[in-house]
Every structure is written in structure tokens, then in C-alpha cells.
Amino acid sequence: MSTRYVRKSLISSTCNLSLVTEVVRTFCYEVHSNTKKRINKTTTRWECSQHRIRSCKGAVVTDPQVENLLAVTIHSHDADVARVQANKLREHLKTKAATTRGTPGQSISDTTLSTTSKLLFLSDIILISGCKRKIRKPKYYSQSQEDQALFLNYFNSPPICGGTYVEIGALDGIKYSNTKFFEDNLGWGGVLIEAQPENAKKLRRNRSSANNYIISEAVCPDGQHYVNFTGTNAVGGIPDQMTNQHKKHFFSGKRTQTIQVPCRPIGRMLKESGVRAVDFFILDVEGAELMVLETMDWSIPVKVFVVEMGRGDKDKQLIDLLQRKGYKKSLWNIRGFCLEGRDCTNNQVFEHQNYVYTS
């Protein structure tokens, strides 16, 4: 059997029934397991099976509520209707949790309140009637086939609709885009960031839609408001963050313009955009990758990072930071997808430990 990606919890918007069911089942089982450790099974009024959603019964979530939510989620193409049902379930969870305060079921309250965040994705379900479940003759845009690699390794069994991406260094939104394939074929959306003003104008022209939140700024630490930006093409960036080798190779002996652009931490950008969870995060900012991650809001779950490497000592610091946050290098090599004769980017994929491979 081919390798596939298992999304264990905090799954973003999807139009696949089995995945939605799996999240609800996982949620039920986690609540049951956690409460079972603290309270006698007979006093919890909670029974839940890992295997069958129909056996999930108890004081917090009932069969009809779960089945109603799943039915509306899967069969309605009206996102507002799906949100209403999801929010009803969330409010019911909160009410039930609150009413167990001071009773033997208090552990249910604490566990439920702490795990309702796992259902947040349900309040933002967007079902897309145009999602292509069978993609014939796909058109990829990435410089080194990164979009194809991500699709085939993580989001193809079955094709995942309505996911969320973040791309820093989005250029004009078409050339070398790592996200356009996902928007065009699977109805994805997310945050596209481009600091170079001319590229940012083209990005807005090419990719403005209800799916995308476009930001025309650079990333910098909190308290800083502007950075210098050099270059206009795919190798432009913040000169203070570039390696000497990069400057020599791309800018030595050439007339280049350096301008000031506004900037702020990436964490603030993502919070402003309303993104709650990210399926993949593309980070290609010509030497500023570590600085970007140091300004990240880690309360926003990111399943997969794709980071351009080759920055010397910064690489080790970046890997150490990601490892502390629960990430590990992928077992597969994304550079192996680059077509022969192409300018192959030195990328590395990092997966969060909560999202694992199975055969």
C-alpha cells in the first residue's frame, strides 16, 4: 500500500467524510481516555469507542448531534449552514462542561473545555462544489516541483479540498508559486506574503480572491517597523539577512535598488488574517528564514514547513528551533522531485510529530 499522510487532529477544512468522522471519533476517544483515568467509569456517564462513531454516547456529545453535524457538513454546499451546526455543537460542549463544575464529572468539564479547540476547524468548514477530486493533466507552478511533491506525499489520498497554506515570498502569485495548484484544483486558500512592492501589485492582480489574504510587507521582530529590501526578482530579500555568497552570486557588479518596506512579526500577520491552522507553510526568504520563525505565533498549528536551507550556521539554529517545537525532518527528500536541468532549490520539509506516516 502506498504511503499516506494521517491527519490525527486539528484537521483543517475538508470535503472528505472519513476524515471528518475520524476527527470527531478521535475527539470522543481522547475525552473518554482522559476522564477514565480520574473518575470511576460508572460515574462519568461517558462511553466512547475508538472504532465506531455510532457507539459514541454520553453527557457531552450525543449520536444525533454528531450525525446531524456530519450530514450537514458533507452534503451542504452552504458554508453558513455548516458553521451554524458546528457552533451549536461547540456551545453544547461548553454548556455541558460548565454544568459539571463541582460534581464528580468535573474532570469531564476540564478535559472537554481543553479539547474543544480540536473542533474549531468545524466552525470554518467550507465545502467547495468545484473541488476536483480527479485531477487530469495537473499544471504545477513551483520552481522545483514542490507543489507536486506536497500534493503527492500529503494531500492526494484522497485529494484534500479546502486546505490552508501560507507562502512567504509569493512573488507575483504565478511564477514559481507553491500554492496556485492547490487553489486552482482543490479550492485551497490562505495567506500570501510578498514584500517587494512591484511583485506585491502583481500578486494582488493575479491571486486576489475570497480564498486568499494578501500581505504586502516583510517580516521582522516586534518593535521594528521597516527593513531594507534589495532586488526585484525571485532572489530579492533583506540584505542584512543574506549570506555573503548569495550577495556575491546575484548582486555583485549589478545595479540593484534598495528600498525600505514596512514589516512586522509573522505571528501578528497570521492572527490578523484569521488563520487558525495551516496545512503547509512555504518559507523562502533568502536568508531570513530563522528570523521569520523566531517571530512565529506557535499557538497556530502548522502541519508541514518547507524551508529553503543552505544558510550556514543559521541552518543549525533553525533546525534546533523547529525540533523544540515538535518538528522533525521528513523521511522523503523533496529535492528528488526537481526535474533534471532545472534550477533546484535547496529545500527541506519538516513535519510536526503529531502528523505521522503509516503504510
mmCIF file of C-alpha atoms in Angstrom:
data_model
loop_
_atom_site.group_PDB
_atom_site.id
_atom_site.type_symbol
_atom_site.label_atom_id
_atom_site.label_comp_id
_atom_site.label_asym_id
_atom_site.label_seq_id
_atom_site.Cartn_x
_atom_site.Cartn_y
_atom_site.Cartn_z
ATOM 1 C CA MET A 1 0.000 0.000 0.000
ATOM 2 C CA SER A 2 1.330 3.428 -0.808
ATOM 3 C CA THR A 3 2.406 5.767 1.971
ATOM 4 C CA ARG A 4 -0.230 8.255 3.026
ATOM 5 C CA TYR A 5 -0.499 11.095 5.479
ATOM 6 C CA VAL A 6 -2.654 10.610 8.573
ATOM 7 C CA ARG A 7 -4.145 13.803 9.979
ATOM 8 C CA LYS A 8 -4.643 12.958 13.659
ATOM 9 C CA SER A 9 -6.399 16.068 14.972
ATOM 10 C CA LEU A 10 -6.858 19.774 14.312
ATOM 11 C CA ILE A 11 -7.683 18.890 10.716
ATOM 12 C CA SER A 12 -8.357 21.883 8.523
ATOM 13 C CA SER A 13 -11.380 22.235 6.245
ATOM 14 C CA THR A 14 -12.005 19.126 4.148
ATOM 15 C CA CYS A 15 -14.727 17.676 1.995
ATOM 16 C CA ASN A 16 -13.895 14.058 2.851
ATOM 17 C CA LEU A 17 -16.359 12.207 5.085
ATOM 18 C CA SER A 18 -13.924 9.686 6.546
ATOM 19 C CA LEU A 19 -11.529 12.394 7.724
ATOM 20 C CA VAL A 20 -14.254 14.441 9.404
ATOM 21 C CA THR A 21 -15.590 11.302 11.082
ATOM 22 C CA GLU A 22 -12.085 10.398 12.243
ATOM 23 C CA VAL A 23 -11.610 13.778 13.916
ATOM 24 C CA VAL A 24 -14.895 13.531 15.831
ATOM 25 C CA ARG A 25 -14.075 9.954 16.812
ATOM 26 C CA THR A 26 -10.580 10.960 17.963
ATOM 27 C CA PHE A 27 -12.053 13.799 19.998
ATOM 28 C CA CYS A 28 -14.551 11.468 21.705
ATOM 29 C CA TYR A 29 -11.903 8.890 22.482
ATOM 30 C CA GLU A 30 -9.475 11.435 23.937
ATOM 31 C CA VAL A 31 -12.143 12.842 26.254
ATOM 32 C CA HIS A 32 -13.107 9.333 27.341
ATOM 33 C CA SER A 33 -9.498 8.236 27.920
ATOM 34 C CA ASN A 34 -8.562 11.321 29.909
ATOM 35 C CA THR A 35 -11.630 11.245 32.145
ATOM 36 C CA LYS A 36 -11.422 7.496 32.647
ATOM 37 C CA LYS A 37 -8.063 7.946 34.377
ATOM 38 C CA ARG A 38 -9.525 10.271 37.024
ATOM 39 C CA ILE A 39 -13.096 9.101 37.658
ATOM 40 C CA ASN A 40 -14.739 5.729 38.058
ATOM 41 C CA LYS A 41 -16.174 4.662 34.710
ATOM 42 C CA THR A 42 -19.717 4.372 36.107
ATOM 43 C CA THR A 43 -19.781 7.994 37.300
ATOM 44 C CA THR A 44 -18.524 9.598 34.104
ATOM 45 C CA ARG A 45 -21.740 8.842 32.200
ATOM 46 C CA TRP A 46 -19.460 8.654 29.197
ATOM 47 C CA GLU A 47 -18.795 5.723 26.893
ATOM 48 C CA CYS A 48 -16.935 6.018 23.624
ATOM 49 C CA SER A 49 -15.371 3.549 21.218
ATOM 50 C CA GLN A 50 -12.331 4.160 19.046
ATOM 51 C CA HIS A 51 -13.839 2.095 16.289
ATOM 52 C CA ARG A 52 -17.428 3.122 15.615
ATOM 53 C CA ILE A 53 -18.821 6.646 15.725
ATOM 54 C CA ARG A 54 -22.309 5.248 16.464
ATOM 55 C CA SER A 55 -21.133 3.952 19.827
ATOM 56 C CA CYS A 56 -20.073 7.436 20.938
ATOM 57 C CA LYS A 57 -22.653 8.248 23.618
ATOM 58 C CA GLY A 58 -22.553 10.331 26.772
ATOM 59 C CA ALA A 59 -23.332 13.527 28.613
ATOM 60 C CA VAL A 60 -21.293 15.795 26.369
ATOM 61 C CA VAL A 61 -21.988 14.767 22.771
ATOM 62 C CA THR A 62 -24.884 12.607 21.593
ATOM 63 C CA ASP A 63 -25.279 10.458 18.492
ATOM 64 C CA PRO A 64 -27.927 12.685 16.834
ATOM 65 C CA GLN A 65 -25.782 15.793 17.271
ATOM 66 C CA VAL A 66 -22.704 14.213 15.747
ATOM 67 C CA GLU A 67 -24.629 12.614 12.892
ATOM 68 C CA ASN A 68 -26.534 15.831 12.197
ATOM 69 C CA LEU A 69 -23.298 17.780 12.100
ATOM 70 C CA LEU A 70 -21.673 15.268 9.756
ATOM 71 C CA ALA A 71 -24.708 15.191 7.467
ATOM 72 C CA VAL A 72 -24.869 18.961 7.138
ATOM 73 C CA THR A 73 -21.096 19.236 6.812
ATOM 74 C CA ILE A 74 -20.828 16.757 3.979
ATOM 75 C CA HIS A 75 -23.996 17.359 1.992
ATOM 76 C CA SER A 76 -24.461 21.123 2.244
ATOM 77 C CA HIS A 77 -22.519 23.417 -0.036
ATOM 78 C CA ASP A 78 -23.709 26.324 2.106
ATOM 79 C CA ALA A 79 -20.791 27.159 4.399
ATOM 80 C CA ASP A 80 -23.034 29.263 6.661
ATOM 81 C CA VAL A 81 -25.324 26.300 7.339
ATOM 82 C CA ALA A 82 -22.354 24.121 8.232
ATOM 83 C CA ARG A 83 -20.985 26.797 10.568
ATOM 84 C CA VAL A 84 -24.333 27.123 12.366
ATOM 85 C CA GLN A 85 -24.406 23.382 13.068
ATOM 86 C CA ALA A 86 -20.775 23.353 14.158
ATOM 87 C CA ASN A 87 -21.252 26.286 16.501
ATOM 88 C CA LYS A 88 -24.316 24.623 18.056
ATOM 89 C CA LEU A 89 -22.183 21.606 18.876
ATOM 90 C CA ARG A 90 -19.424 23.777 20.344
ATOM 91 C CA GLU A 91 -21.875 25.696 22.528
ATOM 92 C CA HIS A 92 -23.408 22.436 23.705
ATOM 93 C CA LEU A 93 -19.959 21.177 24.681
ATOM 94 C CA LYS A 94 -19.218 24.337 26.660
ATOM 95 C CA THR A 95 -22.583 24.285 28.444
ATOM 96 C CA LYS A 96 -22.276 20.639 29.408
ATOM 97 C CA ALA A 97 -18.736 21.204 30.630
ATOM 98 C CA ALA A 98 -19.774 24.184 32.751
ATOM 99 C CA THR A 99 -22.675 22.321 34.387
ATOM 100 C CA THR A 100 -20.354 19.603 35.683
ATOM 101 C CA ARG A 101 -18.411 22.027 37.870
ATOM 102 C CA GLY A 102 -18.346 20.905 41.493
ATOM 103 C CA THR A 103 -19.584 17.405 40.652
ATOM 104 C CA PRO A 104 -17.827 14.066 40.157
ATOM 105 C CA GLY A 105 -17.833 14.940 36.478
ATOM 106 C CA GLN A 106 -15.553 17.947 36.922
ATOM 107 C CA SER A 107 -12.758 16.176 35.068
ATOM 108 C CA ILE A 108 -15.101 15.932 32.110
ATOM 109 C CA SER A 109 -15.501 19.701 32.305
ATOM 110 C CA ASP A 110 -11.777 20.362 32.375
ATOM 111 C CA THR A 111 -10.973 17.853 29.647
ATOM 112 C CA THR A 112 -13.798 18.957 27.383
ATOM 113 C CA LEU A 113 -13.000 22.639 27.692
ATOM 114 C CA SER A 114 -9.337 21.993 26.966
ATOM 115 C CA THR A 115 -10.068 19.807 23.938
ATOM 116 C CA THR A 116 -12.891 21.739 22.279
ATOM 117 C CA SER A 117 -10.163 23.565 20.362
ATOM 118 C CA LYS A 118 -9.865 20.362 18.341
ATOM 119 C CA LEU A 119 -13.322 21.086 16.942
ATOM 120 C CA LEU A 120 -12.585 24.691 15.970
ATOM 121 C CA PHE A 121 -11.965 23.657 12.373
ATOM 122 C CA LEU A 122 -15.628 22.648 12.131
ATOM 123 C CA SER A 123 -16.774 26.256 12.551
ATOM 124 C CA ASP A 124 -14.863 27.221 9.427
ATOM 125 C CA ILE A 125 -15.859 24.341 7.148
ATOM 126 C CA ILE A 126 -16.132 25.456 3.537
ATOM 127 C CA LEU A 127 -17.380 22.837 1.113
ATOM 128 C CA ILE A 128 -16.399 23.555 -2.445
ATOM 129 C CA SER A 129 -18.537 22.121 -5.233
ATOM 130 C CA GLY A 130 -15.776 22.801 -7.765
ATOM 131 C CA CYS A 131 -13.100 20.824 -5.955
ATOM 132 C CA LYS A 132 -11.512 18.473 -8.483
ATOM 133 C CA ARG A 133 -11.428 15.021 -6.906
ATOM 134 C CA LYS A 134 -9.816 13.649 -10.085
ATOM 135 C CA ILE A 135 -7.174 15.993 -11.446
ATOM 136 C CA ARG A 136 -6.334 15.213 -15.049
ATOM 137 C CA LYS A 137 -3.149 16.660 -16.542
ATOM 138 C CA PRO A 138 -2.312 18.785 -13.475
ATOM 139 C CA LYS A 139 -0.401 22.009 -14.039
ATOM 140 C CA TYR A 140 2.290 22.673 -11.455
ATOM 141 C CA TYR A 141 3.971 26.037 -10.893
ATOM 142 C CA SER A 142 6.758 25.589 -8.330
ATOM 143 C CA GLN A 143 10.371 26.226 -9.262
ATOM 144 C CA SER A 144 11.448 22.717 -8.237
ATOM 145 C CA GLN A 145 8.128 20.801 -8.303
ATOM 146 C CA GLU A 146 7.490 21.467 -4.608
ATOM 147 C CA ASP A 147 3.738 21.744 -5.181
ATOM 148 C CA GLN A 148 3.670 18.346 -6.882
ATOM 149 C CA ALA A 149 5.764 16.824 -4.096
ATOM 150 C CA LEU A 150 3.494 18.166 -1.343
ATOM 151 C CA PHE A 151 0.351 17.076 -3.154
ATOM 152 C CA LEU A 152 1.529 13.524 -3.826
ATOM 153 C CA ASN A 153 3.023 12.970 -0.370
ATOM 154 C CA TYR A 154 0.391 14.562 1.853
ATOM 155 C CA PHE A 155 -2.829 15.630 0.168
ATOM 156 C CA ASN A 156 -3.585 13.092 -2.560
ATOM 157 C CA SER A 157 -5.117 10.042 -0.827
ATOM 158 C CA PRO A 158 -7.832 11.185 -1.330
ATOM 159 C CA PRO A 159 -7.369 14.746 -2.655
ATOM 160 C CA ILE A 160 -7.947 17.131 0.259
ATOM 161 C CA CYS A 161 -10.271 20.032 -0.516
ATOM 162 C CA GLY A 162 -10.310 23.438 1.147
ATOM 163 C CA GLY A 163 -6.966 23.287 2.958
ATOM 164 C CA THR A 164 -4.910 26.235 4.189
ATOM 165 C CA TYR A 165 -1.469 27.392 3.075
ATOM 166 C CA VAL A 166 0.958 30.173 3.984
ATOM 167 C CA GLU A 167 3.574 31.314 1.468
ATOM 168 C CA ILE A 168 6.193 33.932 2.301
ATOM 169 C CA GLY A 169 7.957 35.109 -0.826
ATOM 170 C CA ALA A 170 4.917 34.638 -3.061
ATOM 171 C CA LEU A 171 6.326 36.803 -5.910
ATOM 172 C CA ASP A 172 3.559 37.548 -8.440
ATOM 173 C CA GLY A 173 1.448 34.578 -7.354
ATOM 174 C CA ILE A 174 2.078 32.593 -10.535
ATOM 175 C CA LYS A 175 5.806 32.331 -11.269
ATOM 176 C CA TYR A 176 7.333 29.676 -9.006
ATOM 177 C CA SER A 177 4.120 29.623 -6.962
ATOM 178 C CA ASN A 178 3.911 26.773 -4.463
ATOM 179 C CA THR A 179 0.223 27.397 -3.759
ATOM 180 C CA LYS A 180 -1.573 28.171 -7.043
ATOM 181 C CA PHE A 181 -2.031 24.489 -7.924
ATOM 182 C CA PHE A 182 -3.852 23.927 -4.620
ATOM 183 C CA GLU A 183 -6.126 26.936 -5.064
ATOM 184 C CA ASP A 184 -6.971 26.118 -8.687
ATOM 185 C CA ASN A 185 -7.636 22.402 -8.257
ATOM 186 C CA LEU A 186 -8.617 21.859 -4.625
ATOM 187 C CA GLY A 187 -10.160 25.150 -3.588
ATOM 188 C CA TRP A 188 -7.475 25.922 -1.012
ATOM 189 C CA GLY A 189 -6.820 29.367 0.411
ATOM 190 C CA GLY A 190 -4.539 31.069 2.866
ATOM 191 C CA VAL A 191 -2.007 33.833 3.404
ATOM 192 C CA LEU A 192 0.276 35.075 0.611
ATOM 193 C CA ILE A 193 3.061 37.459 1.637
ATOM 194 C CA GLU A 194 5.280 39.476 -0.708
ATOM 195 C CA ALA A 195 7.395 42.420 0.456
ATOM 196 C CA GLN A 196 8.682 43.748 -2.871
ATOM 197 C CA PRO A 197 6.128 46.423 -3.927
ATOM 198 C CA GLU A 198 6.063 45.692 -7.679
ATOM 199 C CA ASN A 199 5.724 41.963 -7.115
ATOM 200 C CA ALA A 200 3.046 42.602 -4.493
ATOM 201 C CA LYS A 201 0.957 44.579 -7.008
ATOM 202 C CA LYS A 202 1.131 41.688 -9.467
ATOM 203 C CA LEU A 203 0.301 39.254 -6.676
ATOM 204 C CA ARG A 204 -2.891 41.157 -5.856
ATOM 205 C CA ARG A 205 -3.817 41.255 -9.527
ATOM 206 C CA ASN A 206 -3.166 37.546 -10.072
ATOM 207 C CA ARG A 207 -4.380 35.941 -6.852
ATOM 208 C CA SER A 208 -6.927 38.229 -5.197
ATOM 209 C CA SER A 209 -9.932 36.104 -4.264
ATOM 210 C CA ALA A 210 -12.132 35.223 -1.324
ATOM 211 C CA ASN A 211 -9.712 32.361 -0.637
ATOM 212 C CA ASN A 212 -6.583 34.457 -0.137
ATOM 213 C CA TYR A 213 -5.389 37.048 2.360
ATOM 214 C CA ILE A 214 -2.562 39.023 0.712
ATOM 215 C CA ILE A 215 0.009 40.994 2.718
ATOM 216 C CA SER A 216 2.459 43.446 1.111
ATOM 217 C CA GLU A 217 5.009 43.586 3.927
ATOM 218 C CA ALA A 218 8.212 41.964 5.114
ATOM 219 C CA VAL A 219 8.663 40.049 8.353
ATOM 220 C CA CYS A 220 10.708 41.480 11.219
ATOM 221 C CA PRO A 221 10.917 41.257 15.032
ATOM 222 C CA ASP A 222 8.415 43.051 17.224
ATOM 223 C CA GLY A 223 9.283 46.721 17.736
ATOM 224 C CA GLN A 224 10.844 47.129 14.290
ATOM 225 C CA HIS A 225 8.711 48.833 11.648
ATOM 226 C CA TYR A 226 10.814 48.909 8.447
ATOM 227 C CA VAL A 227 13.547 46.865 6.781
ATOM 228 C CA ASN A 228 15.762 47.432 3.774
ATOM 229 C CA PHE A 229 14.851 45.264 0.783
ATOM 230 C CA THR A 230 17.173 44.619 -2.185
ATOM 231 C CA GLY A 231 16.304 43.126 -5.570
ATOM 232 C CA THR A 232 13.107 42.707 -7.558
ATOM 233 C CA ASN A 233 13.185 39.103 -8.772
ATOM 234 C CA ALA A 234 12.986 35.728 -7.045
ATOM 235 C CA VAL A 235 16.302 36.262 -5.235
ATOM 236 C CA GLY A 236 15.473 39.615 -3.618
ATOM 237 C CA GLY A 237 15.337 39.997 0.129
ATOM 238 C CA ILE A 238 16.666 41.701 3.243
ATOM 239 C CA PRO A 239 20.401 42.304 2.654
ATOM 240 C CA ASP A 240 21.287 42.081 6.351
ATOM 241 C CA GLN A 241 19.916 38.524 6.378
ATOM 242 C CA MET A 242 21.559 37.317 3.143
ATOM 243 C CA THR A 243 24.745 35.270 3.111
ATOM 244 C CA ASN A 244 27.821 36.838 1.518
ATOM 245 C CA GLN A 245 27.760 34.071 -1.088
ATOM 246 C CA HIS A 246 24.189 34.983 -2.060
ATOM 247 C CA LYS A 247 25.050 38.681 -2.404
ATOM 248 C CA LYS A 248 28.148 37.929 -4.459
ATOM 249 C CA HIS A 249 26.383 35.486 -6.763
ATOM 250 C CA PHE A 250 23.275 37.553 -7.503
ATOM 251 C CA PHE A 251 24.173 41.192 -6.916
ATOM 252 C CA SER A 252 27.937 41.656 -7.366
ATOM 253 C CA GLY A 253 28.686 44.080 -10.209
ATOM 254 C CA LYS A 254 24.996 44.723 -10.841
ATOM 255 C CA ARG A 255 22.938 47.836 -10.291
ATOM 256 C CA THR A 256 20.426 46.991 -7.601
ATOM 257 C CA GLN A 257 17.950 49.196 -5.813
ATOM 258 C CA THR A 258 17.499 49.048 -2.059
ATOM 259 C CA ILE A 259 14.238 50.358 -0.651
ATOM 260 C CA GLN A 260 12.539 50.473 2.723
ATOM 261 C CA VAL A 261 9.438 48.335 3.187
ATOM 262 C CA PRO A 262 7.113 48.020 6.193
ATOM 263 C CA CYS A 263 7.435 44.925 8.348
ATOM 264 C CA ARG A 264 6.062 43.137 11.416
ATOM 265 C CA PRO A 265 6.203 39.681 13.043
ATOM 266 C CA ILE A 266 4.728 36.758 11.120
ATOM 267 C CA GLY A 267 2.683 35.758 14.159
ATOM 268 C CA ARG A 268 0.801 39.054 14.105
ATOM 269 C CA MET A 269 0.167 38.714 10.370
ATOM 270 C CA LEU A 270 -1.357 35.262 10.772
ATOM 271 C CA LYS A 271 -3.507 36.321 13.721
ATOM 272 C CA GLU A 272 -4.800 39.283 11.709
ATOM 273 C CA SER A 273 -5.633 37.010 8.770
ATOM 274 C CA GLY A 274 -7.830 34.814 10.955
ATOM 275 C CA VAL A 275 -5.915 31.633 10.144
ATOM 276 C CA ARG A 276 -6.358 29.042 12.890
ATOM 277 C CA ALA A 277 -4.394 26.122 11.449
ATOM 278 C CA VAL A 278 -2.060 25.666 8.473
ATOM 279 C CA ASP A 279 -1.597 22.578 6.311
ATOM 280 C CA PHE A 280 1.713 23.686 4.818
ATOM 281 C CA PHE A 281 3.912 26.753 5.246
ATOM 282 C CA ILE A 282 6.364 27.776 2.499
ATOM 283 C CA LEU A 283 9.342 29.756 3.790
ATOM 284 C CA ASP A 284 11.746 31.082 1.139
ATOM 285 C CA VAL A 285 13.087 34.500 2.117
ATOM 286 C CA GLU A 286 16.748 34.420 1.078
ATOM 287 C CA GLY A 287 18.410 34.031 4.453
ATOM 288 C CA ALA A 288 15.711 35.426 6.750
ATOM 289 C CA GLU A 289 14.072 32.049 7.426
ATOM 290 C CA LEU A 290 15.323 31.800 11.022
ATOM 291 C CA MET A 291 14.236 35.344 11.823
ATOM 292 C CA VAL A 292 10.752 34.620 10.470
ATOM 293 C CA LEU A 293 10.359 31.529 12.649
ATOM 294 C CA GLU A 294 11.568 33.448 15.690
ATOM 295 C CA THR A 295 8.573 35.784 15.257
ATOM 296 C CA MET A 296 6.053 32.936 14.782
ATOM 297 C CA ASP A 297 2.976 32.521 16.964
ATOM 298 C CA TRP A 298 3.267 28.835 17.827
ATOM 299 C CA SER A 299 -0.303 28.654 19.093
ATOM 300 C CA ILE A 300 -1.251 28.380 15.394
ATOM 301 C CA PRO A 301 -0.751 24.718 14.400
ATOM 302 C CA VAL A 302 1.325 24.146 11.257
ATOM 303 C CA LYS A 303 1.492 20.606 9.947
ATOM 304 C CA VAL A 304 4.342 20.944 7.439
ATOM 305 C CA PHE A 305 7.062 23.549 6.905
ATOM 306 C CA VAL A 306 9.008 23.743 3.628
ATOM 307 C CA VAL A 307 12.138 25.800 4.306
ATOM 308 C CA GLU A 308 14.956 26.821 1.995
ATOM 309 C CA MET A 309 18.260 25.795 3.568
ATOM 310 C CA GLY A 310 21.919 26.474 2.848
ATOM 311 C CA ARG A 311 22.424 29.401 5.229
ATOM 312 C CA GLY A 312 25.419 28.037 7.150
ATOM 313 C CA ASP A 313 25.183 28.402 10.941
ATOM 314 C CA LYS A 314 21.590 29.637 10.651
ATOM 315 C CA ASP A 315 20.520 26.200 9.423
ATOM 316 C CA LYS A 316 21.515 24.527 12.692
ATOM 317 C CA GLN A 317 19.727 27.182 14.755
ATOM 318 C CA LEU A 318 16.635 26.835 12.582
ATOM 319 C CA ILE A 319 16.587 23.038 12.908
ATOM 320 C CA ASP A 320 17.056 23.297 16.686
ATOM 321 C CA LEU A 321 14.141 25.741 16.918
ATOM 322 C CA LEU A 322 11.813 23.533 14.882
ATOM 323 C CA GLN A 323 12.796 20.439 16.859
ATOM 324 C CA ARG A 324 11.951 22.227 20.113
ATOM 325 C CA LYS A 325 8.531 22.992 18.633
ATOM 326 C CA GLY A 326 7.864 19.344 17.811
ATOM 327 C CA TYR A 327 9.050 19.122 14.184
ATOM 328 C CA LYS A 328 11.319 16.605 12.514
ATOM 329 C CA LYS A 329 12.822 16.281 9.061
ATOM 330 C CA SER A 330 10.697 14.328 6.616
ATOM 331 C CA LEU A 331 11.786 10.835 5.665
ATOM 332 C CA TRP A 332 11.440 11.700 1.984
ATOM 333 C CA ASN A 333 13.552 14.173 0.014
ATOM 334 C CA ILE A 334 11.595 16.984 -1.647
ATOM 335 C CA ARG A 335 14.634 17.832 -3.794
ATOM 336 C CA GLY A 336 14.194 14.482 -5.515
ATOM 337 C CA PHE A 337 11.131 15.879 -7.314
ATOM 338 C CA CYS A 338 13.102 18.610 -9.099
ATOM 339 C CA LEU A 339 13.238 17.952 -12.832
ATOM 340 C CA GLU A 340 16.626 17.344 -14.407
ATOM 341 C CA GLY A 341 18.106 20.524 -15.837
ATOM 342 C CA ARG A 342 16.052 22.798 -13.584
ATOM 343 C CA ASP A 343 17.483 25.213 -11.004
ATOM 344 C CA CYS A 344 16.710 23.033 -7.979
ATOM 345 C CA THR A 345 16.015 24.855 -4.726
ATOM 346 C CA ASN A 346 17.715 23.516 -1.586
ATOM 347 C CA ASN A 347 14.519 22.906 0.392
ATOM 348 C CA GLN A 348 13.887 20.763 3.449
ATOM 349 C CA VAL A 349 10.500 19.531 4.697
ATOM 350 C CA PHE A 350 9.749 19.490 8.423
ATOM 351 C CA GLU A 351 6.701 17.602 9.728
ATOM 352 C CA HIS A 352 5.061 18.061 13.099
ATOM 353 C CA GLN A 353 5.341 14.931 15.235
ATOM 354 C CA ASN A 354 1.540 14.777 15.677
ATOM 355 C CA TYR A 355 1.088 14.085 11.953
ATOM 356 C CA VAL A 356 2.762 10.835 11.007
ATOM 357 C CA TYR A 357 3.168 8.401 8.153
ATOM 358 C CA THR A 358 1.543 4.996 8.003
ATOM 359 C CA SER A 359 1.651 2.402 5.261
#
